[in-house]
Coordinates of C-alpha atoms in Angstrom, one line a residue:
M869 CA 16.4 28.0 -17.8
K870 CA 15.9 24.4 -19.0
Y871 CA 15.5 23.3 -15.4
R872 CA 12.7 25.9 -14.8
T873 CA 10.9 24.7 -18.0
H874 CA 11.0 21.1 -16.6
L875 CA 9.9 22.4 -13.2
F876 CA 6.8 24.2 -14.3
S877 CA 5.8 22.0 -17.2
L878 CA 2.8 19.8 -16.9
R879 CA 1.9 17.0 -19.3
I880 CA 1.0 13.3 -18.9
G881 CA 3.9 10.9 -19.6
H882 CA 6.5 13.7 -19.5
A883 CA 9.3 11.4 -18.3
L884 CA 8.5 8.7 -20.9
R885 CA 8.4 11.2 -23.7
E886 CA 11.7 12.9 -22.7
S887 CA 13.5 9.5 -22.3
L888 CA 12.3 8.4 -25.8
K889 CA 13.4 11.7 -27.2
D890 CA 16.9 11.4 -25.7
N891 CA 17.3 7.7 -26.5
P892 CA 15.3 6.2 -29.5
Y893 CA 14.0 2.9 -28.2
S894 CA 15.9 -0.1 -29.4
I895 CA 16.7 -3.7 -28.4
A896 CA 19.8 -2.6 -26.5
V897 CA 17.8 0.0 -24.5
F898 CA 15.0 -2.5 -23.8
S899 CA 17.5 -5.1 -22.6
K900 CA 18.8 -2.6 -20.0
D901 CA 15.3 -1.7 -18.9
L902 CA 14.4 -5.4 -18.7
L903 CA 17.3 -6.2 -16.4
A904 CA 16.6 -3.3 -14.2
G905 CA 12.9 -4.1 -14.1
L906 CA 13.6 -7.8 -13.1
T907 CA 16.0 -6.6 -10.3
V908 CA 13.6 -4.1 -8.8
G909 CA 10.6 -6.5 -9.2
I910 CA 12.4 -9.1 -7.0
I911 CA 13.1 -6.4 -4.4
A912 CA 9.5 -5.2 -4.6
I913 CA 7.7 -8.5 -4.0
P914 CA 8.6 -9.0 -0.3
L915 CA 8.6 -5.2 0.4
A916 CA 5.1 -4.8 -1.0
M917 CA 3.7 -7.6 1.1
A918 CA 5.6 -6.5 4.3
L919 CA 4.3 -2.9 4.0
A920 CA 0.7 -4.0 3.4
I921 CA 0.9 -6.2 6.5
A922 CA 2.4 -3.3 8.5
I923 CA -0.6 -1.1 7.8
G924 CA -3.0 -3.8 8.7
V925 CA -4.2 -5.2 5.4
A926 CA -3.6 -8.6 3.7
P927 CA -0.3 -8.9 1.7
Q928 CA -1.9 -9.2 -1.7
Y929 CA -3.1 -5.6 -1.5
G930 CA 0.5 -4.5 -1.4
L931 CA 1.2 -6.6 -4.5
Y932 CA -1.8 -5.1 -6.3
T933 CA -0.4 -1.7 -5.5
A934 CA 3.0 -2.5 -6.9
I935 CA 1.3 -3.9 -10.1
I936 CA -1.2 -1.2 -10.8
A937 CA 0.4 1.9 -9.4
G938 CA 3.9 0.6 -10.4
F939 CA 2.7 0.5 -14.0
V940 CA 0.4 3.6 -14.3
I941 CA 2.6 6.1 -12.5
P942 CA 5.8 5.7 -14.6
L943 CA 3.6 5.7 -17.7
T944 CA 2.0 9.1 -16.8
G945 CA 4.6 10.7 -14.4
G946 CA 7.5 13.1 -14.7
S947 CA 10.5 11.2 -13.2
R948 CA 12.1 8.7 -15.6
Y949 CA 13.8 6.5 -13.0
S950 CA 11.2 6.6 -10.1
V951 CA 9.6 3.3 -9.1
S952 CA 6.3 3.7 -7.3
G953 CA 4.4 1.4 -4.9
P954 CA 3.7 1.1 -1.2
T955 CA 6.3 2.8 0.9
A956 CA 7.3 2.7 4.6
A957 CA 6.7 6.4 5.0
F958 CA 2.9 5.8 4.7
V959 CA 2.7 3.2 7.5
V960 CA 2.1 5.8 10.3
I961 CA -0.7 7.5 8.3
L962 CA -2.4 4.4 6.9
Y963 CA -2.4 2.2 10.0
P964 CA -4.9 4.4 11.9
I965 CA -7.1 4.7 8.8
V966 CA -7.4 0.9 8.5
H967 CA -7.9 0.6 12.2
Q968 CA -10.9 3.0 12.1
Y969 CA -12.4 2.6 8.7
G970 CA -11.0 -0.7 7.4
L971 CA -9.7 -1.4 3.9
S972 CA -12.5 0.3 2.1
G973 CA -11.9 3.6 4.0
L974 CA -8.2 3.4 3.1
L975 CA -9.0 2.9 -0.6
L976 CA -11.4 5.9 -0.6
A977 CA -8.9 8.1 1.2
S978 CA -6.3 7.1 -1.4
I979 CA -8.6 8.2 -4.2
L980 CA -9.2 11.5 -2.5
S981 CA -5.4 12.0 -2.0
G982 CA -5.0 11.3 -5.8
V983 CA -7.5 14.1 -6.6
M984 CA -5.5 16.5 -4.3
L985 CA -2.2 15.5 -6.0
I986 CA -3.7 16.4 -9.4
I987 CA -5.0 19.7 -8.0
M988 CA -1.5 20.4 -6.7
A989 CA -0.1 19.6 -10.1
L990 CA -2.6 21.9 -11.9
F991 CA -1.7 24.8 -9.6
R992 CA 2.0 24.1 -10.3
L993 CA 2.9 23.5 -6.6
G994 CA 5.6 21.0 -7.4
R995 CA 8.3 23.7 -6.9
F996 CA 7.4 24.3 -3.3
I997 CA 9.2 21.1 -2.2
Q998 CA 12.4 23.1 -2.2
Y999 CA 11.0 25.2 0.7
I1000 CA 11.0 22.3 3.2
P1001 CA 14.2 22.4 5.2
E1002 CA 16.4 19.3 5.6
S1003 CA 15.9 19.5 9.4
V1004 CA 12.1 19.0 8.8
T1005 CA 12.5 16.1 6.4
L1006 CA 15.1 14.3 8.5
G1007 CA 12.9 14.9 11.6
F1008 CA 9.7 13.4 10.2
T1009 CA 11.4 10.6 8.3
G1010 CA 13.3 9.7 11.5
G1011 CA 10.1 9.7 13.5
I1012 CA 8.3 7.5 10.9
A1013 CA 11.2 5.1 11.1
V1014 CA 10.9 4.8 14.9
V1015 CA 7.2 4.2 14.7
I1016 CA 7.7 1.5 12.0
A1017 CA 10.4 -0.3 14.0
V1018 CA 8.2 -0.3 17.1
L1019 CA 5.2 -1.7 15.1
Q1020 CA 7.4 -4.7 14.0
V1021 CA 8.3 -5.8 17.5
K1022 CA 5.1 -7.8 17.9
D1023 CA 5.7 -10.1 14.9
F1024 CA 9.5 -10.1 15.3
L1025 CA 9.1 -11.6 18.9
G1026 CA 5.9 -13.5 18.2
L1027 CA 4.0 -11.7 20.9
N1028 CA 0.3 -12.5 21.4
I1029 CA -1.3 -9.1 21.3
A1030 CA -4.9 -9.0 20.0
D1031 CA -5.2 -5.3 19.7
M1032 CA -2.6 -2.6 19.9
P1033 CA -3.4 0.8 21.5
E1034 CA -3.6 3.8 19.1
S1035 CA -1.1 6.0 20.9
F1036 CA 2.6 5.5 20.5
V1037 CA 3.1 5.5 24.3
G1038 CA 0.4 2.9 24.7
K1039 CA 2.0 0.7 22.1
V1040 CA 5.4 0.8 23.8
A1041 CA 3.8 0.2 27.2
T1042 CA 1.9 -2.9 25.8
L1043 CA 5.0 -4.3 24.1
I1044 CA 7.1 -3.9 27.3
Q1045 CA 4.3 -5.7 29.2
E1046 CA 4.1 -8.6 26.8
I1047 CA 7.8 -9.1 26.0
P1048 CA 8.2 -11.8 28.7
G1049 CA 5.9 -14.0 26.6
F1050 CA 8.0 -13.8 23.4
S1051 CA 8.4 -16.9 21.2
G1052 CA 11.9 -18.2 20.9
P1053 CA 11.4 -19.9 17.5
T1054 CA 9.9 -16.8 16.1
L1055 CA 12.7 -14.7 17.4
L1056 CA 15.2 -17.1 15.8
V1057 CA 13.5 -16.7 12.4
G1058 CA 13.5 -12.9 12.8
L1059 CA 17.2 -12.8 13.8
S1060 CA 18.3 -15.1 11.0
T1061 CA 16.5 -12.9 8.4
L1062 CA 18.1 -9.8 10.0
V1063 CA 21.6 -11.2 10.1
V1064 CA 21.5 -12.3 6.4
F1065 CA 20.1 -8.8 5.5
V1066 CA 23.0 -7.1 7.3
L1067 CA 25.8 -9.4 6.2
W1068 CA 24.8 -10.1 2.6
P1069 CA 26.0 -6.8 1.1
K1070 CA 29.5 -7.5 2.4
L1071 CA 29.7 -10.5 0.0
K1072 CA 29.3 -8.0 -2.9
I1073 CA 27.1 -10.4 -4.9
A1074 CA 24.9 -8.7 -7.5
V1075 CA 21.7 -10.0 -5.8
P1076 CA 19.6 -7.7 -3.6
A1077 CA 19.8 -8.6 0.1
H1078 CA 16.0 -8.7 0.4
L1079 CA 15.8 -12.0 -1.6
P1080 CA 18.4 -14.2 0.3
A1081 CA 17.3 -12.8 3.7
V1082 CA 13.7 -13.7 3.1
V1083 CA 14.6 -17.1 1.6
V1084 CA 16.8 -18.0 4.6
G1085 CA 14.1 -16.8 7.1
S1086 CA 11.5 -18.9 5.2
I1087 CA 13.7 -22.0 5.3
V1088 CA 14.4 -21.6 9.1
A1089 CA 10.7 -21.1 9.7
L1090 CA 9.8 -24.2 7.6
M1091 CA 12.3 -26.4 9.5
L1092 CA 11.0 -25.1 12.9
N1093 CA 7.4 -25.8 11.9
L1094 CA 8.3 -29.3 10.7
Q1095 CA 9.8 -29.8 14.2
G1096 CA 6.4 -29.0 15.8
F1097 CA 7.1 -25.3 16.6
N1098 CA 4.5 -22.7 15.8
V1099 CA 6.0 -20.0 13.7
A1100 CA 3.5 -17.7 12.0
T1101 CA 3.7 -17.4 8.2
I1102 CA 1.7 -15.5 5.6
G1103 CA -0.2 -18.7 4.9
S1104 CA -1.1 -19.3 8.5
T1105 CA -2.0 -15.6 9.2
F1106 CA -4.0 -14.6 6.1
S1107 CA -6.7 -16.1 4.1
F1108 CA -9.0 -15.2 1.2
T1109 CA -12.4 -16.3 -0.1
L1110 CA -12.9 -17.4 -3.6
A1111 CA -15.9 -16.8 -5.8
D1112 CA -17.3 -20.3 -5.0
G1113 CA -17.2 -19.5 -1.3
S1114 CA -14.1 -21.7 -0.6
I1115 CA -11.4 -20.3 1.7
G1116 CA -7.7 -20.3 0.7
A1117 CA -4.6 -19.7 2.8
G1118 CA -2.1 -17.0 2.1
I1119 CA -2.6 -14.8 -1.0
P1120 CA -4.8 -15.5 -4.0
S1121 CA -3.1 -16.4 -7.3
M1122 CA -5.4 -14.3 -9.5
L1123 CA -5.5 -10.9 -11.1
P1124 CA -6.9 -8.0 -9.0
D1125 CA -10.5 -7.4 -10.0
F1126 CA -12.3 -4.1 -10.6
Q1127 CA -14.6 -3.1 -7.7
W1128 CA -15.9 0.1 -6.1
P1129 CA -13.3 0.9 -3.4
W1130 CA -15.8 1.5 -0.6
L1131 CA -17.4 -2.0 -1.2
R1132 CA -14.1 -3.9 -0.9
S1133 CA -13.4 -5.3 2.6
Q1134 CA -11.3 -7.8 4.4
A1135 CA -12.4 -10.7 6.6
G1136 CA -14.2 -9.3 9.7
E1137 CA -14.8 -5.9 8.1
V1138 CA -18.1 -4.4 6.9
P1139 CA -18.1 -2.5 3.6
L1140 CA -18.7 1.2 4.0
V1141 CA -21.7 3.1 2.6
F1142 CA -20.5 5.9 0.3
S1143 CA -21.7 9.3 1.5
W1144 CA -20.5 12.9 1.5
Q1145 CA -20.2 12.6 5.3
L1146 CA -17.7 9.7 4.8
V1147 CA -15.8 11.7 2.3
S1148 CA -15.7 14.7 4.7
D1149 CA -14.5 12.4 7.5
L1150 CA -11.6 11.1 5.4
L1151 CA -10.5 14.5 4.0
S1152 CA -7.9 15.2 6.7
A1153 CA -6.4 11.8 6.3
A1154 CA -6.4 12.2 2.5
F1155 CA -4.7 15.5 2.8
A1156 CA -2.0 13.9 5.0
I1157 CA -1.5 11.2 2.4
A1158 CA -1.3 13.7 -0.5
M1159 CA 1.2 15.9 1.3
L1160 CA 3.5 13.0 2.2
G1161 CA 3.0 11.5 -1.3
A1162 CA 4.1 14.8 -2.8
I1163 CA 7.1 15.2 -0.5
E1164 CA 8.2 11.6 -0.9
S1165 CA 7.9 11.4 -4.7
L1166 CA 9.5 14.7 -5.4
L1167 CA 12.4 14.1 -2.9
C1168 CA 12.9 10.8 -4.7
A1169 CA 13.0 12.6 -8.0
V1170 CA 15.5 15.1 -6.7
V1171 CA 17.8 12.3 -5.5
L1172 CA 17.6 10.5 -8.9
D1173 CA 18.4 13.8 -10.6
G1174 CA 21.5 14.0 -8.6
M1175 CA 22.5 10.5 -9.5
S1176 CA 21.7 10.6 -13.2
G1177 CA 22.2 14.2 -14.2
K1178 CA 18.7 14.3 -15.7
K1179 CA 15.9 16.7 -14.7
H1180 CA 12.4 15.6 -13.7
S1181 CA 9.2 17.6 -14.1
A1182 CA 7.9 18.1 -10.6
N1183 CA 4.3 19.0 -11.6
S1184 CA 4.1 16.1 -14.1
E1185 CA 5.3 13.8 -11.4
L1186 CA 2.5 15.0 -9.1
L1187 CA 0.1 14.5 -11.9
G1188 CA 1.3 10.9 -12.5
Q1189 CA 1.1 10.2 -8.8
G1190 CA -2.4 11.6 -8.6
I1191 CA -3.6 9.5 -11.6
G1192 CA -2.0 6.4 -10.1
N1193 CA -3.6 6.8 -6.7
I1194 CA -7.0 7.4 -8.3
I1195 CA -6.9 4.3 -10.5
T1196 CA -5.1 1.8 -8.2
P1197 CA -7.8 1.6 -5.4
F1198 CA -10.4 0.4 -7.9
F1199 CA -8.3 -2.8 -8.3
G1200 CA -7.6 -3.2 -4.5
G1201 CA -4.3 -1.4 -4.4
I1202 CA -3.5 0.9 -1.5
T1203 CA -1.7 4.3 -1.4
A1204 CA 1.4 4.5 -3.6
T1205 CA 4.3 6.9 -4.1
A1206 CA 7.8 6.8 -5.4
A1207 CA 10.2 4.7 -3.3
I1208 CA 13.7 6.1 -3.0
A1209 CA 15.4 2.7 -2.3
R1210 CA 13.7 0.9 -5.2
S1211 CA 14.2 3.9 -7.5
A1212 CA 17.9 4.1 -6.7
A1213 CA 18.2 0.3 -7.3
N1214 CA 16.4 0.8 -10.6
F1215 CA 18.9 3.4 -11.8
K1216 CA 21.9 1.5 -10.5
S1217 CA 20.7 -1.6 -12.4
G1218 CA 20.9 0.3 -15.7
A1219 CA 17.4 1.6 -16.3
M1220 CA 17.1 3.8 -19.3
S1221 CA 13.5 4.9 -19.2
P1222 CA 10.2 4.5 -17.2
V1223 CA 9.7 1.3 -19.1
A1224 CA 12.0 -0.4 -16.5
A1225 CA 9.5 0.6 -13.7
M1226 CA 6.6 -0.7 -15.8
I1227 CA 8.5 -4.0 -16.3
H1228 CA 9.0 -4.2 -12.5
A1229 CA 5.2 -4.1 -12.2
L1230 CA 4.8 -7.0 -14.6
V1231 CA 7.4 -9.0 -12.7
V1232 CA 5.3 -8.6 -9.5
L1233 CA 2.2 -9.6 -11.5
V1234 CA 3.8 -12.8 -12.8
S1235 CA 5.0 -13.6 -9.3
L1236 CA 1.5 -13.2 -7.9
L1237 CA 0.0 -15.5 -10.5
S1238 CA 2.7 -18.2 -10.4
L1239 CA 4.4 -18.0 -6.9
S1240 CA 1.5 -17.4 -4.5
R1241 CA 1.8 -20.8 -2.9
I1242 CA 5.6 -20.3 -2.3
L1243 CA 5.0 -16.8 -0.9
A1244 CA 2.6 -18.2 1.7
Y1245 CA 5.7 -19.8 3.4
I1246 CA 7.3 -16.5 4.1
P1247 CA 7.3 -16.0 7.9
M1248 CA 5.8 -13.0 9.6
A1249 CA 9.0 -12.5 11.6
G1250 CA 10.9 -12.4 8.4
M1251 CA 8.6 -9.6 7.1
S1252 CA 9.2 -7.7 10.4
A1253 CA 13.0 -8.1 10.1
L1254 CA 12.7 -6.7 6.5
L1255 CA 10.8 -3.7 7.7
I1256 CA 13.1 -3.1 10.6
M1257 CA 15.9 -2.8 8.1
V1258 CA 13.8 -0.5 5.9
A1259 CA 13.1 1.7 8.9
W1260 CA 16.8 1.9 9.7
N1261 CA 17.7 2.9 6.2
M1262 CA 14.8 5.3 6.1
S1263 CA 15.9 7.0 9.3
E1264 CA 19.1 8.2 7.8
A1265 CA 20.6 8.1 11.3
P1266 CA 24.2 9.1 10.2
K1267 CA 22.7 12.3 8.7
I1268 CA 20.7 13.1 11.8
V1269 CA 23.8 12.6 14.0
H1270 CA 25.9 14.8 11.7
L1271 CA 23.2 17.5 11.8
I1272 CA 23.0 17.4 15.6
K1273 CA 26.8 17.7 15.8
K1274 CA 27.4 20.4 13.1
A1275 CA 24.3 22.4 12.5
P1276 CA 23.2 25.5 14.4
A1277 CA 21.1 25.0 17.5
S1278 CA 18.0 26.3 15.7
E1279 CA 18.1 23.5 13.1
V1280 CA 18.7 20.9 15.8
L1281 CA 15.6 22.2 17.6
V1282 CA 13.5 21.9 14.5
L1283 CA 14.8 18.4 13.9
L1284 CA 14.0 17.2 17.4
V1285 CA 10.5 18.9 17.4
C1286 CA 9.6 17.2 14.1
L1287 CA 11.0 13.8 15.3
L1288 CA 9.0 13.9 18.6
L1289 CA 5.8 15.2 17.1
T1290 CA 5.9 12.5 14.4
I1291 CA 6.4 9.8 17.0
L1292 CA 3.9 11.1 19.6
F1293 CA 1.2 12.5 17.3
D1294 CA 1.3 12.4 13.5
M1295 CA 3.3 13.5 10.5
V1296 CA 1.0 16.4 9.4
I1297 CA 1.3 18.1 12.8
A1298 CA 5.1 17.4 12.8
I1299 CA 5.6 18.9 9.3
S1300 CA 3.4 21.9 9.9
A1301 CA 5.0 22.7 13.3
G1302 CA 8.5 22.1 11.8
I1303 CA 8.0 24.4 8.9
I1304 CA 6.4 27.1 11.1
L1305 CA 9.2 26.8 13.7
A1306 CA 11.9 26.8 11.0
S1307 CA 10.3 29.8 9.3
L1308 CA 10.2 31.7 12.6
L1309 CA 13.7 30.9 13.5
F1310 CA 14.9 31.8 10.0
M1311 CA 13.0 35.2 10.2
K1312 CA 14.7 35.9 13.5
Q1313 CA 18.1 35.2 12.0
V1314 CA 17.4 37.4 9.0
A1315 CA 16.0 40.1 11.3
D1316 CA 19.1 40.0 13.4
M1317 CA 21.2 40.6 10.3
T1318 CA 19.5 44.0 9.7
K1319 CA 21.7 46.7 11.3
V1320 CA 21.9 50.4 11.6
Q1321 CA 25.3 52.0 11.1
D1322 CA 26.3 55.6 11.9
I1323 CA 28.4 56.6 8.8
S1324 CA 28.6 60.3 9.6
E1325 CA 32.4 60.3 9.9
Q1326 CA 33.1 57.8 7.1
K1327 CA 34.8 59.7 4.3
K1328 CA 34.1 56.8 1.9
H1329 CA 30.4 57.8 1.9
I1330 CA 30.4 61.4 3.2
H1331 CA 32.1 63.7 0.7
V1332 CA 31.2 67.0 2.5
E1333 CA 31.4 68.3 6.0
L1334 CA 28.1 67.8 7.8
P1335 CA 26.5 70.7 9.7
P1336 CA 26.3 70.4 13.5
R1337 CA 23.5 68.2 14.8
W1338 CA 23.2 66.2 11.6
K1339 CA 23.7 62.5 11.2
V1340 CA 23.8 59.9 8.4
F1341 CA 22.7 56.4 9.1
K1342 CA 23.0 53.5 6.8
I1343 CA 20.5 50.6 7.1
N1344 CA 21.9 47.2 6.0
G1345 CA 19.5 44.2 5.5
P1346 CA 15.9 43.5 4.7
L1347 CA 13.4 45.9 6.3
F1348 CA 10.5 43.5 6.8
F1349 CA 8.0 43.2 9.7
A1350 CA 10.3 41.1 11.9
A1351 CA 13.2 43.6 11.7
A1352 CA 11.6 47.0 11.1
D1353 CA 10.3 47.9 14.5
G1354 CA 13.7 47.1 16.1
V1355 CA 15.6 49.1 13.5
F1356 CA 13.4 52.2 13.6
G1357 CA 13.2 52.0 17.4
E1358 CA 17.0 52.2 17.4
L1359 CA 16.9 55.1 14.9
V1360 CA 14.5 57.0 17.2
H1361 CA 17.0 56.8 20.0
L1362 CA 19.9 57.8 17.7
S1363 CA 18.0 60.7 16.1
A1364 CA 17.2 62.3 19.5
E1365 CA 18.3 66.0 19.7
Q1366 CA 19.4 66.1 16.1
D1367 CA 18.3 68.8 13.6
G1368 CA 18.2 66.3 10.8
V1369 CA 19.1 62.8 9.8
V1370 CA 19.9 61.1 6.5
L1371 CA 18.7 57.5 6.1
Y1372 CA 20.9 55.7 3.5
F1373 CA 18.8 52.9 2.0
D1374 CA 21.4 51.5 -0.4
G1375 CA 21.8 48.3 1.7
V1376 CA 18.0 47.6 2.0
S1377 CA 17.0 45.0 -0.6
I1378 CA 13.5 44.3 0.7
L1379 CA 10.8 46.5 2.2
D1380 CA 7.4 45.1 3.1
S1381 CA 4.2 46.7 4.5
G1382 CA 5.5 46.2 8.1
G1383 CA 8.6 48.2 7.2
V1384 CA 6.5 50.9 5.6
A1385 CA 4.4 51.2 8.7
A1386 CA 7.5 51.4 10.9
L1387 CA 8.9 54.1 8.6
Y1388 CA 5.7 56.2 8.9
K1389 CA 5.9 56.0 12.7
Y1390 CA 9.5 57.1 12.7
I1391 CA 8.9 60.1 10.4
A1392 CA 5.9 61.1 12.6
K1393 CA 8.1 61.0 15.7
C1394 CA 10.9 63.0 14.0
K1395 CA 8.3 65.6 12.9
H1396 CA 7.1 65.9 16.4
D1397 CA 10.7 66.4 17.6
N1398 CA 11.3 68.9 14.7
T1399 CA 14.0 66.7 13.2
R1400 CA 14.2 66.6 9.4
V1401 CA 14.4 63.3 7.7
L1402 CA 16.1 62.8 4.3
L1403 CA 15.7 59.4 2.6
A1404 CA 18.3 58.5 0.0
D1405 CA 19.3 55.8 -2.6
F1406 CA 16.4 53.3 -2.6
Q1407 CA 16.7 50.0 -4.5
F1408 CA 14.0 49.1 -6.9
Q1409 CA 11.9 46.8 -4.7
P1410 CA 11.7 49.2 -1.7
L1411 CA 10.9 52.1 -4.0
K1412 CA 8.2 50.1 -5.7
T1413 CA 6.7 49.1 -2.3
L1414 CA 6.7 52.8 -1.2
A1415 CA 5.0 53.9 -4.4
K1416 CA 2.3 51.2 -4.0
A1417 CA 1.7 52.2 -0.4
G1418 CA 1.2 55.8 -1.6
F1419 CA 4.2 57.2 0.3
K1420 CA 4.4 61.0 -0.4
P1421 CA 7.1 63.0 1.5
D1422 CA 6.1 66.6 2.3
G1423 CA 9.2 68.0 0.7
V1424 CA 10.2 69.9 3.8
Q1425 CA 10.2 67.8 6.9
C1426 CA 10.7 64.6 4.9
V1427 CA 12.5 64.6 1.5
T1428 CA 13.6 61.8 -0.8
Y1429 CA 16.7 61.7 -3.0
S1430 CA 18.0 59.4 -5.7
T1431 CA 21.5 59.3 -4.3
L1432 CA 23.2 60.0 -1.0
A1433 CA 25.4 62.6 -2.7
D1434 CA 22.4 64.6 -3.7
A1435 CA 21.1 64.6 -0.2
L1436 CA 24.4 65.7 1.3
D1437 CA 24.8 68.5 -1.3
D1438 CA 21.3 69.7 -0.6
I1439 CA 22.1 69.9 3.2
V1440 CA 25.3 71.9 2.6
S1441 CA 23.6 74.3 0.2
E1442 CA 20.7 74.9 2.5
E1443 CA 23.1 75.4 5.4
T1444 CA 25.2 77.9 3.3
A1445 CA 22.0 79.7 2.3
S1446 CA 20.9 79.9 5.9
D1447 CA 24.3 81.3 6.9
D1448 CA 24.2 83.9 4.2
T1449 CA 20.7 85.0 5.3
V1450 CA 21.9 85.4 8.9
R1451 CA 24.9 87.4 7.8
D1452 CA 22.8 89.7 5.6
V1453 CA 20.4 90.3 8.5
R1454 CA 23.3 91.2 10.8
E1455 CA 24.9 93.5 8.2
S1456 CA 21.7 95.3 7.6

């Protein structure tokens, strides 16, 4: 019951309030939050920049997101260990928005998605995350991972591609065509980063692999550039303009400033003019962002619940995510949601409350102000290697392989459909199609479970001797629209040439309007064939449905009974009375 209270509750800062209630804040608790915040902040710096680059914006916008959203969401949300910021899952949605509308369009779409998340919270829709099958989530996350990995090939190999096609097939074709022109030094940097990332965890040193991998990649890139090779770095790829008009390389070492989102633009972009038409054009993209943000943040919260034994408030988490995504774009931050990898690292590092995630945001802020010149030396190939590893971890390939080997064919079909639709089209189509397909296959499985059984000879149920040309049929399973026509079609066949039948409804737990309509048709057919129909032993829900539908048996051709025994006794008594009447007539 406590879980349901958490699930349906909605209040700002639910997680912070609950954690402070459980553990009165002290120096000991703060020290644990501080250590966790420092650890996650170190992980977040290169990831935030890499994810911003992956969607087509300058790296500082990823840092702004980690700073603003990373502070606001844990302050206002419902999951005490979640760490929010830019995530890999958004790459496939945000990249096309930036390509078409630029940075300002992305920021406006993020605000709209935040409004939608708040509406979802107000309508208590957080609980519906449990209705998304694992085959669907594995399918679209696997598809996103494939798309992210493909997008990294360009910078990983140092390919000179000015503009990538929008379609996935077009991207792959272009990359294959340009691969012969790869840069050896750039590939060396990418591989060195990747190797360190893979091997570092085996050393079992309490330092996240992101940091040494990026450091090694940066050192290799610096040495190659000093030797006269041209390895692209953040400093050589991105630039910014200061207030006095001067241009700097890399990322600016200054606080994100407040600005109307539709007026903020990157080099080469034209700010948008705010209009309702622009809002209308961005609504579908905002809906996709909101849906993925809700799924990602609540899945993350569920994972953390399993690790910690605590319970999150789904609707309060949606509220916090919505508030964060409304505020963050005004300071240049892009779309944010809870990140499973960073959140898990936060909990494993000893976090006690959402304060740890807020400290992580401050760590990123301090790094932006003090380390921007050093961050400019990070190579683009190193960022790509980092995202390739993120994509691999995100894909959950072992789970996909296990599901394909062990799960029923219907679940494998849903997984593959979601995977392919995410890769070839987009995530919204994939999730929609996956849920619809999974629902249809599930309904078919449930409908196949509904059976009709002739129990006329079973002494366990039948305590009297039935008259000739009478049958008793037991229906087992839900009588809903997908099963009802088949069940009553079979009953029409079984009831042929009978004087009467008893339908035993004890095994029917659910009856819907489709089942009621099929029952009416069956009764009408039996009436036409002069076959009596006795209905016995309804459970509460089917009885309530029949009452609401205005079902009224005529008391002769169709009669209802509270128990099967009552129906059988009535048949015997009527048959006995009929025999007595015939005998009296003959004697007279």
